[in-house]
mmCIF file of C-alpha atoms in Angstrom:
data_model
loop_
_atom_site.group_PDB
_atom_site.id
_atom_site.type_symbol
_atom_site.label_atom_id
_atom_site.label_comp_id
_atom_site.label_asym_id
_atom_site.label_seq_id
_atom_site.Cartn_x
_atom_site.Cartn_y
_atom_site.Cartn_z
ATOM 1 C CA MET L 1 0.000 0.000 0.000
ATOM 2 C CA GLU L 2 2.879 2.360 0.871
ATOM 3 C CA SER L 3 4.459 1.672 -2.527
ATOM 4 C CA LYS L 4 1.236 2.674 -4.281
ATOM 5 C CA ARG L 5 0.967 5.904 -2.254
ATOM 6 C CA SER L 6 4.578 6.659 -3.093
ATOM 7 C CA THR L 7 3.921 6.107 -6.790
ATOM 8 C CA VAL L 8 0.920 8.453 -6.759
ATOM 9 C CA ARG L 9 2.929 11.039 -4.829
ATOM 10 C CA ASP L 10 5.807 10.756 -7.293
ATOM 11 C CA LEU L 11 3.417 11.157 -10.229
ATOM 12 C CA ARG L 12 1.895 14.293 -8.726
ATOM 13 C CA ARG L 13 5.357 15.720 -8.087
ATOM 14 C CA HIS L 14 6.380 14.917 -11.673
ATOM 15 C CA ASN L 15 3.277 16.626 -13.070
ATOM 16 C CA ARG L 16 3.787 19.720 -10.928
ATOM 17 C CA SER L 17 7.451 19.845 -11.911
ATOM 18 C CA ALA L 18 6.696 19.507 -15.625
ATOM 19 C CA LEU L 19 4.094 22.272 -15.631
ATOM 20 C CA LEU L 20 6.066 24.653 -13.409
ATOM 21 C CA SER L 21 9.207 24.188 -15.505
ATOM 22 C CA LYS L 22 7.347 24.864 -18.740
ATOM 23 C CA LEU L 23 5.698 27.976 -17.339
ATOM 24 C CA PHE L 24 8.938 29.304 -15.841
ATOM 25 C CA LEU L 25 11.037 28.839 -18.970
ATOM 26 C CA ASP L 26 8.438 29.507 -21.682
ATOM 27 C CA GLY L 27 5.457 31.234 -20.072
ATOM 28 C CA PRO L 28 3.037 32.827 -20.074
ATOM 29 C CA LEU L 29 1.095 29.946 -21.639
ATOM 30 C CA SER L 30 -2.506 28.776 -21.717
ATOM 31 C CA ARG L 31 -3.668 25.449 -20.307
ATOM 32 C CA HIS L 32 -4.027 24.201 -23.865
ATOM 33 C CA GLU L 33 -0.429 25.179 -24.671
ATOM 34 C CA LEU L 34 0.769 23.357 -21.560
ATOM 35 C CA SER L 35 -0.910 20.091 -22.443
ATOM 36 C CA GLY L 36 0.919 19.218 -25.666
ATOM 37 C CA PRO L 37 4.602 19.811 -24.744
ATOM 38 C CA THR L 38 4.275 18.174 -21.304
ATOM 39 C CA GLY L 39 2.326 15.161 -22.572
ATOM 40 C CA LEU L 40 -0.306 15.653 -19.859
ATOM 41 C CA SER L 41 -4.034 15.403 -20.502
ATOM 42 C CA ALA L 42 -6.189 18.517 -20.411
ATOM 43 C CA ALA L 43 -7.880 17.229 -17.249
ATOM 44 C CA THR L 44 -4.530 16.656 -15.496
ATOM 45 C CA VAL L 45 -3.268 20.098 -16.509
ATOM 46 C CA SER L 46 -6.440 21.735 -15.226
ATOM 47 C CA ASN L 47 -6.297 19.846 -11.932
ATOM 48 C CA VAL L 48 -2.598 20.515 -11.255
ATOM 49 C CA ILE L 49 -2.761 24.157 -12.329
ATOM 50 C CA GLY L 50 -5.771 24.667 -10.052
ATOM 51 C CA GLY L 51 -3.694 23.478 -7.115
ATOM 52 C CA LEU L 52 -0.737 25.667 -8.067
ATOM 53 C CA ILE L 53 -3.033 28.708 -8.322
ATOM 54 C CA ASP L 54 -4.538 27.939 -4.904
ATOM 55 C CA GLU L 55 -1.019 27.821 -3.432
ATOM 56 C CA GLY L 56 -0.070 31.127 -5.051
ATOM 57 C CA LEU L 57 2.684 29.606 -7.215
ATOM 58 C CA VAL L 58 0.876 30.341 -10.484
ATOM 59 C CA VAL L 59 -1.245 33.364 -11.436
ATOM 60 C CA GLU L 60 -3.312 34.399 -14.432
ATOM 61 C CA ALA L 61 -1.557 36.742 -16.854
ATOM 62 C CA GLY L 62 -4.241 37.986 -19.244
ATOM 63 C CA MET L 63 -6.132 36.469 -22.172
ATOM 64 C CA VAL L 64 -5.260 35.384 -25.693
ATOM 65 C CA ASP L 65 -7.615 34.843 -28.631
ATOM 66 C CA SER L 66 -8.169 31.256 -29.760
ATOM 67 C CA ASP L 67 -9.208 29.987 -33.174
ATOM 68 C CA GLY L 68 -12.981 30.061 -33.265
ATOM 69 C CA GLY L 69 -13.499 29.669 -29.528
ATOM 70 C CA ARG L 70 -13.459 31.541 -26.285
ATOM 71 C CA PRO L 71 -10.314 33.493 -25.416
ATOM 72 C CA ARG L 72 -7.833 31.422 -23.442
ATOM 73 C CA VAL L 73 -6.468 32.425 -20.067
ATOM 74 C CA LEU L 74 -2.671 32.820 -19.950
ATOM 75 C CA LEU L 75 -0.776 31.564 -16.917
ATOM 76 C CA ARG L 76 2.654 32.337 -15.484
ATOM 77 C CA VAL L 77 4.734 31.681 -12.400
ATOM 78 C CA ASN L 78 3.813 34.226 -9.729
ATOM 79 C CA PRO L 79 6.717 36.730 -9.389
ATOM 80 C CA ALA L 80 5.625 37.549 -5.836
ATOM 81 C CA TYR L 81 5.534 33.936 -4.583
ATOM 82 C CA GLY L 82 9.067 34.312 -3.244
ATOM 83 C CA HIS L 83 12.533 35.668 -3.874
ATOM 84 C CA VAL L 84 15.915 34.153 -4.629
ATOM 85 C CA VAL L 85 19.463 35.361 -4.103
ATOM 86 C CA GLY L 86 22.427 34.741 -6.382
ATOM 87 C CA VAL L 87 26.025 35.172 -5.201
ATOM 88 C CA ASP L 88 29.113 35.310 -7.411
ATOM 89 C CA VAL L 89 32.259 34.643 -5.375
ATOM 90 C CA GLY L 90 34.836 35.922 -7.832
ATOM 91 C CA GLU L 91 38.573 36.070 -7.447
ATOM 92 C CA THR L 92 38.597 39.796 -6.653
ATOM 93 C CA GLY L 93 35.135 40.462 -5.195
ATOM 94 C CA ILE L 94 31.697 39.195 -4.271
ATOM 95 C CA LYS L 95 28.455 40.157 -6.001
ATOM 96 C CA VAL L 96 25.115 39.497 -4.281
ATOM 97 C CA GLU L 97 21.874 39.959 -6.216
ATOM 98 C CA LEU L 98 18.216 39.634 -5.235
ATOM 99 C CA PHE L 99 15.541 38.517 -7.740
ATOM 100 C CA ASP L 100 11.834 37.853 -7.751
ATOM 101 C CA LEU L 101 10.588 34.496 -9.016
ATOM 102 C CA THR L 102 10.643 35.596 -12.658
ATOM 103 C CA MET L 103 14.309 36.606 -12.354
ATOM 104 C CA THR L 104 13.678 40.341 -12.304
ATOM 105 C CA ARG L 105 16.672 41.855 -10.507
ATOM 106 C CA LEU L 106 15.590 43.878 -7.475
ATOM 107 C CA ALA L 107 18.852 44.796 -5.735
ATOM 108 C CA THR L 108 22.637 44.324 -6.021
ATOM 109 C CA ALA L 109 25.530 44.594 -3.571
ATOM 110 C CA ASP L 110 29.248 44.399 -4.415
ATOM 111 C CA HIS L 111 32.041 43.774 -1.912
ATOM 112 C CA PRO L 112 35.763 43.610 -2.771
ATOM 113 C CA LEU L 113 37.836 40.788 -1.324
ATOM 114 C CA PRO L 114 40.787 41.656 0.932
ATOM 115 C CA GLY L 115 43.326 39.890 -1.290
ATOM 116 C CA PRO L 116 43.875 37.160 -3.895
ATOM 117 C CA ARG L 117 43.704 34.344 -1.310
ATOM 118 C CA PRO L 118 41.019 35.433 1.177
ATOM 119 C CA GLU L 119 40.243 33.437 4.276
ATOM 120 C CA PRO L 120 36.892 31.595 4.052
ATOM 121 C CA ASP L 121 35.475 33.487 7.040
ATOM 122 C CA ALA L 122 36.196 36.788 5.243
ATOM 123 C CA VAL L 123 34.207 35.550 2.260
ATOM 124 C CA ALA L 124 31.378 34.379 4.528
ATOM 125 C CA ASP L 125 31.300 37.799 6.231
ATOM 126 C CA ARG L 126 30.930 39.574 2.899
ATOM 127 C CA ILE L 127 28.199 37.218 1.701
ATOM 128 C CA VAL L 128 26.235 37.820 4.895
ATOM 129 C CA ALA L 129 26.728 41.585 4.602
ATOM 130 C CA GLY L 130 25.668 41.543 0.941
ATOM 131 C CA LEU L 131 22.572 39.479 1.734
ATOM 132 C CA ALA L 132 21.513 41.954 4.422
ATOM 133 C CA GLU L 133 22.077 44.872 2.050
ATOM 134 C CA VAL L 134 19.972 43.548 -0.823
ATOM 135 C CA LEU L 135 17.115 42.515 1.468
ATOM 136 C CA LYS L 136 17.065 45.940 3.118
ATOM 137 C CA SER L 137 17.333 47.757 -0.212
ATOM 138 C CA ALA L 138 14.341 45.898 -1.684
ATOM 139 C CA GLY L 139 12.332 45.805 1.541
ATOM 140 C CA VAL L 140 12.190 41.999 1.504
ATOM 141 C CA ASP L 141 12.084 39.852 4.631
ATOM 142 C CA ALA L 142 14.391 36.838 4.823
ATOM 143 C CA SER L 143 11.333 34.601 5.355
ATOM 144 C CA ASP L 144 10.242 35.457 1.795
ATOM 145 C CA VAL L 145 13.520 34.139 0.293
ATOM 146 C CA LEU L 146 13.220 30.628 -1.149
ATOM 147 C CA GLY L 147 16.967 30.132 -1.178
ATOM 148 C CA MET L 148 20.407 31.507 -1.971
ATOM 149 C CA GLY L 149 22.682 30.064 -4.654
ATOM 150 C CA ILE L 150 26.438 30.655 -4.481
ATOM 151 C CA GLY L 151 28.839 30.259 -7.402
ATOM 152 C CA VAL L 152 32.453 29.666 -6.317
ATOM 153 C CA PRO L 153 35.772 29.431 -8.229
ATOM 154 C CA GLY L 154 36.500 25.792 -7.497
ATOM 155 C CA THR L 155 35.109 22.282 -7.233
ATOM 156 C CA VAL L 156 31.981 21.808 -5.130
ATOM 157 C CA GLU L 157 31.725 18.448 -3.398
ATOM 158 C CA GLN L 158 28.012 17.951 -2.728
ATOM 159 C CA GLY L 159 27.276 16.234 0.553
ATOM 160 C CA SER L 160 26.604 16.991 4.189
ATOM 161 C CA PRO L 161 28.314 19.338 4.616
ATOM 162 C CA VAL L 162 28.993 20.726 1.155
ATOM 163 C CA LEU L 163 32.746 21.215 0.698
ATOM 164 C CA VAL L 164 34.454 23.766 -1.546
ATOM 165 C CA HIS L 165 37.868 22.962 -3.029
ATOM 166 C CA ALA L 166 39.289 26.172 -4.532
ATOM 167 C CA PRO L 167 43.075 25.947 -4.985
ATOM 168 C CA THR L 168 43.259 29.405 -6.607
ATOM 169 C CA LEU L 169 41.917 30.818 -3.318
ATOM 170 C CA GLY L 170 44.024 28.484 -1.198
ATOM 171 C CA TRP L 171 40.939 26.547 -0.008
ATOM 172 C CA ASP L 172 40.771 22.806 0.609
ATOM 173 C CA SER L 173 37.551 21.177 1.867
ATOM 174 C CA VAL L 174 35.993 24.407 3.123
ATOM 175 C CA ALA L 175 32.506 23.999 4.618
ATOM 176 C CA LEU L 176 31.326 27.476 3.605
ATOM 177 C CA GLY L 177 27.671 26.625 4.215
ATOM 178 C CA LYS L 178 28.363 25.787 7.876
ATOM 179 C CA MET L 179 30.166 29.120 8.231
ATOM 180 C CA LEU L 180 27.155 30.968 6.849
ATOM 181 C CA ALA L 181 24.812 29.094 9.174
ATOM 182 C CA SER L 182 27.016 30.000 12.152
ATOM 183 C CA GLU L 183 26.618 33.656 11.151
ATOM 184 C CA GLY L 184 22.846 33.400 11.272
ATOM 185 C CA VAL L 185 21.893 32.529 7.665
ATOM 186 C CA THR L 186 18.784 30.369 7.943
ATOM 187 C CA ILE L 187 17.547 30.283 4.334
ATOM 188 C CA PRO L 188 18.385 27.243 2.173
ATOM 189 C CA VAL L 189 21.817 27.641 0.555
ATOM 190 C CA PHE L 190 22.991 25.936 -2.641
ATOM 191 C CA PHE L 191 26.564 25.817 -3.957
ATOM 192 C CA GLU L 192 27.979 25.245 -7.431
ATOM 193 C CA ASN L 193 31.111 25.996 -9.409
ATOM 194 C CA GLY L 194 30.863 29.492 -10.942
ATOM 195 C CA ALA L 195 31.396 28.298 -14.512
ATOM 196 C CA LYS L 196 28.521 25.855 -14.078
ATOM 197 C CA THR L 197 26.184 28.533 -12.702
ATOM 198 C CA LEU L 198 27.100 30.735 -15.674
ATOM 199 C CA GLY L 199 26.393 27.746 -17.899
ATOM 200 C CA GLN L 200 22.950 27.220 -16.421
ATOM 201 C CA ALA L 201 22.098 30.915 -16.789
ATOM 202 C CA GLU L 202 23.123 30.970 -20.449
ATOM 203 C CA MET L 203 21.268 27.723 -21.145
ATOM 204 C CA TRP L 204 18.060 29.001 -19.531
ATOM 205 C CA PHE L 205 18.061 32.636 -20.619
ATOM 206 C CA GLY L 206 20.989 33.405 -22.924
ATOM 207 C CA ALA L 207 23.153 32.229 -25.809
ATOM 208 C CA GLY L 208 22.784 28.527 -24.974
ATOM 209 C CA ARG L 209 18.990 28.545 -25.041
ATOM 210 C CA GLY L 210 17.578 25.835 -27.297
ATOM 211 C CA ALA L 211 20.805 23.819 -27.529
ATOM 212 C CA ARG L 212 21.029 20.255 -26.225
ATOM 213 C CA TYR L 213 24.792 19.860 -26.569
ATOM 214 C CA ALA L 214 26.871 22.911 -25.698
ATOM 215 C CA VAL L 215 29.914 24.138 -23.812
ATOM 216 C CA ILE L 216 29.571 27.421 -21.923
ATOM 217 C CA THR L 217 33.004 28.823 -21.082
ATOM 218 C CA LEU L 218 34.063 31.302 -18.418
ATOM 219 C CA VAL L 219 37.239 33.307 -18.955
ATOM 220 C CA GLY L 220 38.204 35.625 -16.123
ATOM 221 C CA SER L 221 41.360 35.583 -14.025
ATOM 222 C CA GLY L 222 40.969 31.835 -14.336
ATOM 223 C CA ILE L 223 39.213 29.677 -16.908
ATOM 224 C CA GLY L 224 36.424 27.116 -16.567
ATOM 225 C CA ALA L 225 33.553 25.611 -18.518
ATOM 226 C CA ALA L 226 30.162 23.967 -18.181
ATOM 227 C CA VAL L 227 29.706 20.980 -20.486
ATOM 228 C CA ILE L 228 26.071 20.427 -21.456
ATOM 229 C CA THR L 229 25.110 16.996 -22.732
ATOM 230 C CA ASP L 230 21.516 16.208 -23.708
ATOM 231 C CA GLY L 231 20.394 19.359 -21.905
ATOM 232 C CA GLN L 232 22.092 18.534 -18.591
ATOM 233 C CA ILE L 233 25.320 19.815 -17.046
ATOM 234 C CA TYR L 234 27.915 17.052 -16.996
ATOM 235 C CA ARG L 235 29.657 16.989 -13.603
ATOM 236 C CA GLY L 236 31.745 13.826 -13.532
ATOM 237 C CA VAL L 237 32.399 11.611 -10.513
ATOM 238 C CA THR L 238 33.230 14.389 -8.024
ATOM 239 C CA SER L 239 31.732 17.417 -9.830
ATOM 240 C CA SER L 240 35.103 18.599 -11.180
ATOM 241 C CA ALA L 241 34.235 18.084 -14.865
ATOM 242 C CA GLY L 242 34.675 21.253 -16.901
ATOM 243 C CA GLU L 243 38.100 22.336 -15.627
ATOM 244 C CA TRP L 244 38.926 23.458 -19.163
ATOM 245 C CA GLY L 245 41.488 25.955 -17.919
ATOM 246 C CA HIS L 246 43.659 23.107 -16.662
ATOM 247 C CA THR L 247 43.904 21.237 -19.925
ATOM 248 C CA THR L 248 47.431 21.338 -21.354
ATOM 249 C CA VAL L 249 48.124 23.501 -24.403
ATOM 250 C CA VAL L 250 51.935 23.659 -24.092
ATOM 251 C CA TYR L 251 53.733 20.602 -22.705
ATOM 252 C CA GLY L 252 56.110 21.735 -19.960
ATOM 253 C CA GLY L 253 55.061 25.339 -20.537
ATOM 254 C CA ARG L 254 54.330 28.254 -18.204
ATOM 255 C CA ALA L 255 53.669 27.521 -14.530
ATOM 256 C CA CYS L 256 49.970 27.533 -13.649
ATOM 257 C CA ARG L 257 48.360 28.481 -10.349
ATOM 258 C CA CYS L 258 47.099 24.895 -10.029
ATOM 259 C CA GLY L 259 50.679 23.643 -9.661
ATOM 260 C CA SER L 260 50.991 22.144 -13.136
ATOM 261 C CA ARG L 261 52.606 23.635 -16.241
ATOM 262 C CA GLY L 262 51.340 24.552 -19.689
ATOM 263 C CA CYS L 263 47.653 24.890 -18.752
ATOM 264 C CA LEU L 264 45.355 26.969 -20.951
ATOM 265 C CA GLU L 265 44.736 29.216 -17.929
ATOM 266 C CA ALA L 266 48.488 29.946 -17.729
ATOM 267 C CA TYR L 267 48.285 31.533 -21.204
ATOM 268 C CA ALA L 268 44.737 32.825 -21.715
ATOM 269 C CA GLY L 269 43.409 33.661 -18.253
ATOM 270 C CA ALA L 270 43.348 37.425 -17.619
ATOM 271 C CA GLU L 271 46.119 37.236 -15.031
ATOM 272 C CA ALA L 272 48.326 35.285 -17.443
ATOM 273 C CA ILE L 273 47.586 37.565 -20.402
ATOM 274 C CA LEU L 274 48.627 40.607 -18.396
ATOM 275 C CA GLU L 275 51.767 38.863 -17.170
ATOM 276 C CA ARG L 276 52.719 37.899 -20.743
ATOM 277 C CA TYR L 277 52.148 41.521 -21.772
ATOM 278 C CA ARG L 278 54.354 42.760 -18.924
ATOM 279 C CA GLN L 279 57.125 40.365 -19.938
ATOM 280 C CA ALA L 280 56.810 41.354 -23.602
ATOM 281 C CA ARG L 281 57.247 45.005 -22.615
ATOM 282 C CA ARG L 282 60.590 44.007 -21.049
ATOM 283 C CA GLY L 283 60.198 45.616 -17.707
ATOM 284 C CA ARG L 284 58.582 48.885 -18.767
ATOM 285 C CA ARG L 285 56.469 50.400 -16.007
ATOM 286 C CA ASP L 286 53.447 48.214 -15.243
ATOM 287 C CA GLN L 287 49.997 49.606 -15.872
ATOM 288 C CA GLN L 288 48.001 50.586 -12.805
ATOM 289 C CA GLY L 289 44.532 49.455 -11.771
ATOM 290 C CA ASP L 290 42.685 46.191 -11.370
ATOM 291 C CA GLU L 291 42.725 43.339 -13.878
ATOM 292 C CA GLN L 292 39.617 44.529 -15.739
ATOM 293 C CA SER L 293 40.950 48.036 -16.327
ATOM 294 C CA ARG L 294 44.409 46.734 -17.286
ATOM 295 C CA LEU L 295 42.963 44.238 -19.793
ATOM 296 C CA ALA L 296 40.778 46.993 -21.244
ATOM 297 C CA ALA L 297 43.904 49.151 -21.631
ATOM 298 C CA LEU L 298 45.727 46.307 -23.401
ATOM 299 C CA LEU L 299 42.830 45.848 -25.829
ATOM 300 C CA ALA L 300 42.710 49.596 -26.466
ATOM 301 C CA ALA L 301 46.485 49.712 -27.105
ATOM 302 C CA ALA L 302 46.431 47.020 -29.798
ATOM 303 C CA PRO L 303 45.850 49.264 -32.853
ATOM 304 C CA ARG L 304 48.915 51.391 -32.091
ATOM 305 C CA SER L 305 51.165 48.907 -30.268
ATOM 306 C CA ALA L 306 52.843 46.005 -32.033
ATOM 307 C CA VAL L 307 53.572 44.373 -28.679
ATOM 308 C CA ALA L 308 49.905 44.540 -27.604
ATOM 309 C CA GLU L 309 48.795 43.222 -30.991
ATOM 310 C CA GLN L 310 51.210 40.288 -30.722
ATOM 311 C CA VAL L 311 50.078 39.366 -27.203
ATOM 312 C CA LEU L 312 46.421 39.479 -28.235
ATOM 313 C CA ALA L 313 47.064 37.507 -31.423
ATOM 314 C CA GLU L 314 48.747 34.797 -29.340
ATOM 315 C CA THR L 315 45.848 34.887 -26.869
ATOM 316 C CA ALA L 316 43.363 34.321 -29.708
ATOM 317 C CA GLU L 317 45.476 31.349 -30.856
ATOM 318 C CA TYR L 318 45.524 29.813 -27.383
ATOM 319 C CA LEU L 319 41.781 30.285 -26.883
ATOM 320 C CA GLY L 320 41.075 28.968 -30.379
ATOM 321 C CA ALA L 321 43.203 25.873 -29.739
ATOM 322 C CA GLY L 322 41.455 25.344 -26.424
ATOM 323 C CA ILE L 323 38.043 25.650 -28.094
ATOM 324 C CA ALA L 324 39.181 23.194 -30.781
ATOM 325 C CA ASN L 325 39.925 20.712 -27.991
ATOM 326 C CA LEU L 326 36.359 21.152 -26.701
ATOM 327 C CA ILE L 327 34.985 20.596 -30.199
ATOM 328 C CA ASN L 328 37.053 17.452 -30.742
ATOM 329 C CA LEU L 329 36.237 16.036 -27.299
ATOM 330 C CA PHE L 330 32.541 16.858 -26.925
ATOM 331 C CA ASN L 331 31.171 17.548 -30.435
ATOM 332 C CA PRO L 332 28.881 20.383 -29.215
ATOM 333 C CA GLU L 333 26.419 22.238 -31.406
ATOM 334 C CA ARG L 334 27.286 25.510 -29.653
ATOM 335 C CA ILE L 335 30.190 27.007 -27.723
ATOM 336 C CA VAL L 336 29.615 30.201 -25.749
ATOM 337 C CA LEU L 337 32.508 32.419 -24.695
ATOM 338 C CA GLY L 338 31.684 34.120 -21.398
ATOM 339 C CA GLY L 339 33.179 35.616 -18.255
ATOM 340 C CA TRP L 340 34.271 39.230 -17.965
ATOM 341 C CA ALA L 341 37.577 38.639 -19.757
ATOM 342 C CA GLY L 342 35.981 36.302 -22.304
ATOM 343 C CA LEU L 343 33.496 39.006 -23.250
ATOM 344 C CA ALA L 344 36.169 41.714 -23.459
ATOM 345 C CA LEU L 345 38.436 39.530 -25.596
ATOM 346 C CA GLY L 346 35.598 38.132 -27.692
ATOM 347 C CA GLU L 347 34.215 41.524 -28.659
ATOM 348 C CA GLN L 348 37.560 42.320 -30.313
ATOM 349 C CA LEU L 349 39.064 38.926 -31.136
ATOM 350 C CA LEU L 350 36.140 36.585 -31.882
ATOM 351 C CA PRO L 351 36.902 36.271 -35.644
ATOM 352 C CA ALA L 352 40.536 35.405 -34.837
ATOM 353 C CA ILE L 353 39.457 32.943 -32.134
ATOM 354 C CA ARG L 354 37.084 31.233 -34.578
ATOM 355 C CA LYS L 355 39.831 31.057 -37.203
ATOM 356 C CA ALA L 356 42.248 29.464 -34.734
ATOM 357 C CA ALA L 357 39.595 26.981 -33.587
ATOM 358 C CA GLU L 358 38.920 25.996 -37.192
ATOM 359 C CA ALA L 359 42.651 25.470 -37.809
ATOM 360 C CA HIS L 360 42.986 23.094 -34.843
ATOM 361 C CA ALA L 361 39.631 21.281 -34.810
ATOM 362 C CA LEU L 362 38.503 18.326 -36.875
ATOM 363 C CA ALA L 363 36.709 19.710 -39.916
ATOM 364 C CA HIS L 364 33.379 17.883 -39.626
ATOM 365 C CA PRO L 365 32.589 18.610 -35.929
ATOM 366 C CA TYR L 366 33.828 22.197 -36.355
ATOM 367 C CA GLY L 367 31.332 22.614 -39.171
ATOM 368 C CA GLN L 368 28.495 21.586 -36.847
ATOM 369 C CA THR L 369 29.477 24.068 -34.113
ATOM 370 C CA THR L 370 28.763 27.759 -33.656
ATOM 371 C CA ILE L 371 31.019 29.903 -31.441
ATOM 372 C CA GLU L 372 29.177 32.804 -29.839
ATOM 373 C CA LEU L 373 29.500 35.348 -27.037
ATOM 374 C CA CYS L 374 27.664 35.138 -23.718
ATOM 375 C CA GLU L 375 24.452 37.207 -23.755
ATOM 376 C CA LEU L 376 23.970 37.833 -20.032
ATOM 377 C CA GLY L 377 27.092 39.907 -19.451
ATOM 378 C CA GLN L 378 29.142 40.069 -16.280
ATOM 379 C CA ASP L 379 26.173 39.219 -14.023
ATOM 380 C CA ALA L 380 25.774 35.745 -15.546
ATOM 381 C CA VAL L 381 27.409 33.853 -12.652
ATOM 382 C CA ALA L 382 25.145 35.523 -10.062
ATOM 383 C CA VAL L 383 22.076 35.004 -12.268
ATOM 384 C CA GLY L 384 22.960 31.346 -12.654
ATOM 385 C CA ALA L 385 23.560 31.002 -8.923
ATOM 386 C CA ALA L 386 20.070 32.389 -8.270
ATOM 387 C CA THR L 387 18.617 29.672 -10.506
ATOM 388 C CA LEU L 388 19.914 26.962 -8.135
ATOM 389 C CA PRO L 389 17.033 27.327 -5.619
ATOM 390 C CA ILE L 390 14.638 27.849 -8.526
ATOM 391 C CA GLY L 391 15.904 24.621 -10.071
ATOM 392 C CA GLU L 392 15.086 22.834 -6.812
ATOM 393 C CA LEU L 393 11.598 24.378 -6.820
ATOM 394 C CA LEU L 394 11.014 23.281 -10.412
ATOM 395 C CA ARG L 395 12.406 19.798 -9.781
ATOM 396 C CA THR L 396 10.290 19.043 -6.734
ATOM 397 C CA GLY L 397 7.315 21.324 -7.354
ATOM 398 C CA ALA L 398 7.661 22.547 -3.768
ATOM 399 C CA ARG L 399 9.449 25.216 -1.761
ATOM 400 C CA PRO L 400 13.132 24.327 -1.178
ATOM 401 C CA HIS L 401 14.141 23.400 2.359
#
């Protein structure tokens, strides 16, 4: 008898999940438009939607004319049902953003990190401060927040507790969630690698939308990627899949922050690009400012500086070769170049990057792949992090806990 109850419960959860997911990603839609794509009968759709409306998860969103019949009522996920928070733990700062349930951004807080290898408790302090700021700014109570997603620059080992392994920050097995709880954070918290949260954001709302097989890349100080196979993020045995920046492009080459040599990140990450530029200038006075402003200055110098042009041409070659490796390994239909440095480089160098990828990739899979820029800009990691609690809501059809 228990098995039968469980089966009915599972079926109801599946039906709620299917309808909520369709409405969130493609709404507003009518009941009729929900029936076909989800494979549910009109009676099931009507019954489930009625329950979701009663709970406040779904609301009516106007009318649409139908062919020869009564106008149909449009439905959508209720923006006011709850809020979500997305956090981007970058290598130089932390961005905290608050959204309603339709991913309308309501408030943002930015906090710089104290150095390149911050202590975990310093990061936790800034996340807590940012959370308080965005809630106060938008006038939202913490009880109305469904959850907070956090994108981090490292491998996330899911378990109890969740552990963050971030060698670029000097972290090994850091239980950041326990630290947040000890500082009074009571809302559900979800963790994921930052490249993977960016990948989910671009797949749901940006340049990856509609693709089933894709690689969404993140190029910042470091380099990572989210590999999408049959619509799902591939994580591997311990969730470390997608460490594209630590694939070898030059055997025995430049030292990388990971401890190896010749990694793509050691040539095409923003930190490495700027270091190669400094070396090429043979000790001339270093440019001032943070990495973003210095990379922007390098890109601006290229038309009048042979040294800058050479460094950027080499960078395009390295990125193109790295993308060719992705094409040969995963045969994606789409590759998206993202991250703050990826966007800055891509806006100027994308034709050269494509040319280098074509030169190094197998001809047939290259011909099936498009190489595009991220559409969501520099907020993509935080946006993707905010989708983590929403993903749990859509998967279970119930409030995360």
